[in-house]
Amino acid sequence: MISWFTIIQVVVASLAGLYCIGLGIAKRSPNDAAILSVALVEVLLIAQFVVALVAPGFGNVATGSVLEFFLYLVTALLIPPIAVLWALLERSRWSSVVLGIAAISIAIMIYRMQQIWAIQLA
């Protein structure tokens, strides 16, 4: 993984999560900005998937379990579409909270993926 890209992903996912949770606290259903913010998190995860596939070819090899890393990444890739589907099917304040929790969960998972990739010893 690339450190600066990890930081960008964690910041974007955290901001999206806080925004969506704020909507839920304000008793508002998810708006286009909330759904698009979680969609941006998904786009960054797809980019991370491509980077993770290509990085070992450029000498950036994982020091931890590659299987664990990719299981985190695949799981993270599934969370935003499920949360957005939930938000589109049930337009309530709780859908906003679900989007927020999904985005915050992604931020935590990305941080953990960085630890697996760069900090652990095999």
Tab-separated table of N, CA, C and O in Angstrom, residues 41-97:
chain	number	residue	atom	x	y	z
A	41	VAL	N	-15.960	6.688	-1.500
A	41	VAL	CA	-15.202	5.731	-0.693
A	41	VAL	C	-15.024	4.423	-1.473
A	41	VAL	O	-13.939	3.837	-1.495
A	42	GLU	N	-16.073	3.981	-2.140
A	42	GLU	CA	-15.998	2.754	-2.939
A	42	GLU	C	-15.034	2.906	-4.111
A	42	GLU	O	-14.250	1.996	-4.395
A	43	VAL	N	-15.051	4.044	-4.782
A	43	VAL	CA	-14.134	4.277	-5.900
A	43	VAL	C	-12.686	4.220	-5.417
A	43	VAL	O	-11.814	3.623	-6.066
A	44	LEU	N	-12.425	4.820	-4.255
A	44	LEU	CA	-11.071	4.771	-3.700
A	44	LEU	C	-10.674	3.345	-3.317
A	44	LEU	O	-9.509	2.958	-3.458
A	45	LEU	N	-11.628	2.551	-2.866
A	45	LEU	CA	-11.337	1.147	-2.551
A	45	LEU	C	-11.008	0.354	-3.818
A	45	LEU	O	-10.122	-0.506	-3.805
A	46	ILE	N	-11.709	0.634	-4.894
A	46	ILE	CA	-11.406	-0.039	-6.159
A	46	ILE	C	-9.998	0.333	-6.624
A	46	ILE	O	-9.227	-0.531	-7.075
A	47	ALA	N	-9.647	1.606	-6.483
A	47	ALA	CA	-8.284	2.040	-6.820
A	47	ALA	C	-7.266	1.328	-5.926
A	47	ALA	O	-6.194	0.921	-6.393
A	48	GLN	N	-7.594	1.162	-4.651
A	48	GLN	CA	-6.696	0.460	-3.728
A	48	GLN	C	-6.522	-0.994	-4.145
A	48	GLN	O	-5.431	-1.543	-4.044
A	49	PHE	N	-7.582	-1.606	-4.620
A	49	PHE	CA	-7.505	-2.986	-5.089
A	49	PHE	C	-6.517	-3.096	-6.249
A	49	PHE	O	-5.673	-3.998	-6.278
A	50	VAL	N	-6.607	-2.165	-7.189
A	50	VAL	CA	-5.683	-2.162	-8.334
A	50	VAL	C	-4.254	-1.936	-7.854
A	50	VAL	O	-3.318	-2.638	-8.281
A	51	VAL	N	-4.061	-0.984	-6.948
A	51	VAL	CA	-2.724	-0.708	-6.409
A	51	VAL	C	-2.168	-1.946	-5.710
A	51	VAL	O	-0.993	-2.294	-5.870
A	52	ALA	N	-3.002	-2.630	-4.946
A	52	ALA	CA	-2.546	-3.817	-4.213
A	52	ALA	C	-2.148	-4.947	-5.163
A	52	ALA	O	-1.255	-5.735	-4.845
A	53	LEU	N	-2.800	-5.029	-6.299
A	53	LEU	CA	-2.436	-6.057	-7.271
A	53	LEU	C	-1.125	-5.738	-7.986
A	53	LEU	O	-0.346	-6.628	-8.295
A	54	VAL	N	-0.881	-4.449	-8.223
A	54	VAL	CA	0.276	-4.027	-9.002
A	54	VAL	C	1.511	-3.784	-8.136
A	54	VAL	O	2.643	-3.985	-8.581
A	55	ALA	N	1.325	-3.371	-6.891
A	55	ALA	CA	2.435	-2.956	-6.023
A	55	ALA	C	3.555	-3.983	-5.878
A	55	ALA	O	4.733	-3.611	-5.937
A	56	PRO	N	3.251	-5.266	-5.688
A	56	PRO	CA	4.364	-6.218	-5.548
A	56	PRO	C	5.281	-6.269	-6.772
A	56	PRO	O	6.483	-6.516	-6.641
A	57	GLY	N	4.750	-6.000	-7.928
A	57	GLY	CA	5.562	-5.967	-9.139
A	57	GLY	C	6.548	-4.813	-9.172
A	57	GLY	O	7.535	-4.847	-9.907
A	58	PHE	N	6.304	-3.799	-8.343
A	58	PHE	CA	7.192	-2.643	-8.265
A	58	PHE	C	8.020	-2.643	-6.983
A	58	PHE	O	8.582	-1.630	-6.603
A	59	GLY	N	8.059	-3.785	-6.295
A	59	GLY	CA	8.899	-3.908	-5.105
A	59	GLY	C	8.232	-3.550	-3.792
A	59	GLY	O	8.856	-3.594	-2.748
A	60	ASN	N	6.963	-3.190	-3.831
A	60	ASN	CA	6.230	-2.846	-2.605
A	60	ASN	C	5.466	-4.093	-2.146
A	60	ASN	O	4.294	-4.257	-2.393
A	61	VAL	N	6.189	-4.964	-1.434
A	61	VAL	CA	5.639	-6.261	-1.046
A	61	VAL	C	5.078	-6.178	0.372
A	61	VAL	O	5.646	-5.516	1.241
A	62	ALA	N	3.984	-6.873	0.599
A	62	ALA	CA	3.372	-6.900	1.930
A	62	ALA	C	4.276	-7.637	2.909
A	62	ALA	O	4.880	-8.648	2.565
A	63	THR	N	4.360	-7.119	4.149
A	63	THR	CA	5.156	-7.787	5.171
A	63	THR	C	4.289	-8.682	6.047
A	63	THR	O	4.809	-9.509	6.777
A	64	GLY	N	2.991	-8.510	5.987
A	64	GLY	CA	2.065	-9.344	6.753
A	64	GLY	C	1.406	-10.370	5.863
A	64	GLY	O	1.857	-10.646	4.746
A	65	SER	N	0.323	-10.922	6.335
A	65	SER	CA	-0.401	-11.946	5.604
A	65	SER	C	-1.140	-11.338	4.404
A	65	SER	O	-2.031	-10.503	4.564
A	66	VAL	N	-0.766	-11.769	3.229
A	66	VAL	CA	-1.399	-11.278	2.004
A	66	VAL	C	-2.856	-11.739	1.956
A	66	VAL	O	-3.737	-10.984	1.541
A	67	LEU	N	-3.117	-12.953	2.405
A	67	LEU	CA	-4.483	-13.464	2.434
A	67	LEU	C	-5.357	-12.600	3.345
A	67	LEU	O	-6.466	-12.208	2.957
A	68	GLU	N	-4.852	-12.290	4.533
A	68	GLU	CA	-5.614	-11.447	5.458
A	68	GLU	C	-5.870	-10.068	4.855
A	68	GLU	O	-6.980	-9.533	4.946
A	69	PHE	N	-4.861	-9.502	4.203
A	69	PHE	CA	-5.006	-8.198	3.565
A	69	PHE	C	-6.123	-8.224	2.527
A	69	PHE	O	-7.004	-7.363	2.522
A	70	PHE	N	-6.099	-9.209	1.643
A	70	PHE	CA	-7.094	-9.248	0.574
A	70	PHE	C	-8.484	-9.604	1.097
A	70	PHE	O	-9.488	-9.173	0.523
A	71	LEU	N	-8.564	-10.367	2.169
A	71	LEU	CA	-9.876	-10.620	2.775
A	71	LEU	C	-10.464	-9.322	3.332
A	71	LEU	O	-11.664	-9.059	3.184
A	72	TYR	N	-9.626	-8.520	3.989
A	72	TYR	CA	-10.080	-7.199	4.448
A	72	TYR	C	-10.544	-6.359	3.262
A	72	TYR	O	-11.594	-5.721	3.299
A	73	LEU	N	-9.745	-6.343	2.199
A	73	LEU	CA	-10.042	-5.497	1.046
A	73	LEU	C	-11.332	-5.931	0.345
A	73	LEU	O	-12.167	-5.089	0.006
A	74	VAL	N	-11.512	-7.213	0.142
A	74	VAL	CA	-12.738	-7.700	-0.520
A	74	VAL	C	-13.958	-7.403	0.350
A	74	VAL	O	-15.003	-6.971	-0.151
A	75	THR	N	-13.831	-7.609	1.655
A	75	THR	CA	-14.934	-7.291	2.560
A	75	THR	C	-15.248	-5.804	2.517
A	75	THR	O	-16.418	-5.405	2.460
A	76	ALA	N	-14.206	-4.980	2.536
A	76	ALA	CA	-14.407	-3.532	2.469
A	76	ALA	C	-15.081	-3.127	1.165
A	76	ALA	O	-15.906	-2.207	1.145
A	77	LEU	N	-14.750	-3.802	0.075
A	77	LEU	CA	-15.378	-3.497	-1.215
A	77	LEU	C	-16.875	-3.816	-1.227
A	77	LEU	O	-17.639	-3.204	-1.973
A	78	LEU	N	-17.307	-4.749	-0.395
A	78	LEU	CA	-18.714	-5.140	-0.362
A	78	LEU	C	-19.574	-4.230	0.518
A	78	LEU	O	-20.778	-4.114	0.292
A	79	ILE	N	-18.985	-3.605	1.507
A	79	ILE	CA	-19.756	-2.830	2.482
A	79	ILE	C	-20.452	-1.604	1.868
A	79	ILE	O	-21.655	-1.424	2.078
A	80	PRO	N	-19.774	-0.718	1.124
A	80	PRO	CA	-20.466	0.468	0.597
A	80	PRO	C	-21.658	0.170	-0.312
A	80	PRO	O	-22.711	0.795	-0.145
A	81	PRO	N	-21.563	-0.779	-1.258
A	81	PRO	CA	-22.749	-1.037	-2.088
A	81	PRO	C	-23.943	-1.537	-1.271
A	81	PRO	O	-25.087	-1.164	-1.552
A	82	ILE	N	-23.676	-2.348	-0.265
A	82	ILE	CA	-24.769	-2.838	0.575
A	82	ILE	C	-25.390	-1.698	1.360
A	82	ILE	O	-26.617	-1.588	1.465
A	83	ALA	N	-24.548	-0.811	1.903
A	83	ALA	CA	-25.060	0.332	2.665
A	83	ALA	C	-25.858	1.281	1.766
A	83	ALA	O	-26.912	1.788	2.170
A	84	VAL	N	-25.368	1.524	0.557
A	84	VAL	CA	-26.086	2.408	-0.371
A	84	VAL	C	-27.414	1.774	-0.783
A	84	VAL	O	-28.441	2.467	-0.852
A	85	LEU	N	-27.408	0.482	-1.036
A	85	LEU	CA	-28.663	-0.204	-1.373
A	85	LEU	C	-29.660	-0.056	-0.224
A	85	LEU	O	-30.834	0.243	-0.460
A	86	TRP	N	-29.199	-0.233	1.002
A	86	TRP	CA	-30.054	-0.051	2.171
A	86	TRP	C	-30.624	1.371	2.185
A	86	TRP	O	-31.819	1.581	2.400
A	87	ALA	N	-29.754	2.354	1.961
A	87	ALA	CA	-30.184	3.762	1.996
A	87	ALA	C	-31.195	4.077	0.901
A	87	ALA	O	-32.086	4.906	1.098
A	88	LEU	N	-31.066	3.439	-0.244
A	88	LEU	CA	-32.001	3.693	-1.335
A	88	LEU	C	-33.344	3.005	-1.114
A	88	LEU	O	-34.380	3.513	-1.536
A	89	LEU	N	-33.315	1.852	-0.456
A	89	LEU	CA	-34.553	1.117	-0.221
A	89	LEU	C	-35.334	1.649	0.979
A	89	LEU	O	-36.561	1.626	0.967
A	90	GLU	N	-34.643	2.090	1.992
A	90	GLU	CA	-35.303	2.606	3.193
A	90	GLU	C	-34.840	4.040	3.428
A	90	GLU	O	-33.784	4.277	3.996
A	91	ARG	N	-35.616	4.982	2.994
A	91	ARG	CA	-35.252	6.397	3.093
A	91	ARG	C	-35.653	6.945	4.459
A	91	ARG	O	-36.669	7.613	4.596
A	92	SER	N	-34.835	6.651	5.478
A	92	SER	CA	-35.103	7.157	6.818
A	92	SER	C	-33.813	7.685	7.419
A	92	SER	O	-32.738	7.543	6.836
A	93	ARG	N	-33.932	8.282	8.592
A	93	ARG	CA	-32.732	8.805	9.251
A	93	ARG	C	-31.755	7.687	9.579
A	93	ARG	O	-30.549	7.885	9.613
A	94	TRP	N	-32.276	6.479	9.809
A	94	TRP	CA	-31.408	5.363	10.148
A	94	TRP	C	-30.578	4.911	8.957
A	94	TRP	O	-29.488	4.374	9.128
A	95	SER	N	-31.062	5.170	7.765
A	95	SER	CA	-30.260	4.882	6.577
A	95	SER	C	-29.028	5.776	6.536
A	95	SER	O	-27.957	5.341	6.130
A	96	SER	N	-29.193	7.005	6.973
A	96	SER	CA	-28.046	7.908	7.051
A	96	SER	C	-27.017	7.383	8.048
A	96	SER	O	-25.809	7.420	7.801
A	97	VAL	N	-27.515	6.883	9.172
A	97	VAL	CA	-26.618	6.336	10.188
A	97	VAL	C	-25.909	5.086	9.654
A	97	VAL	O	-24.709	4.899	9.885
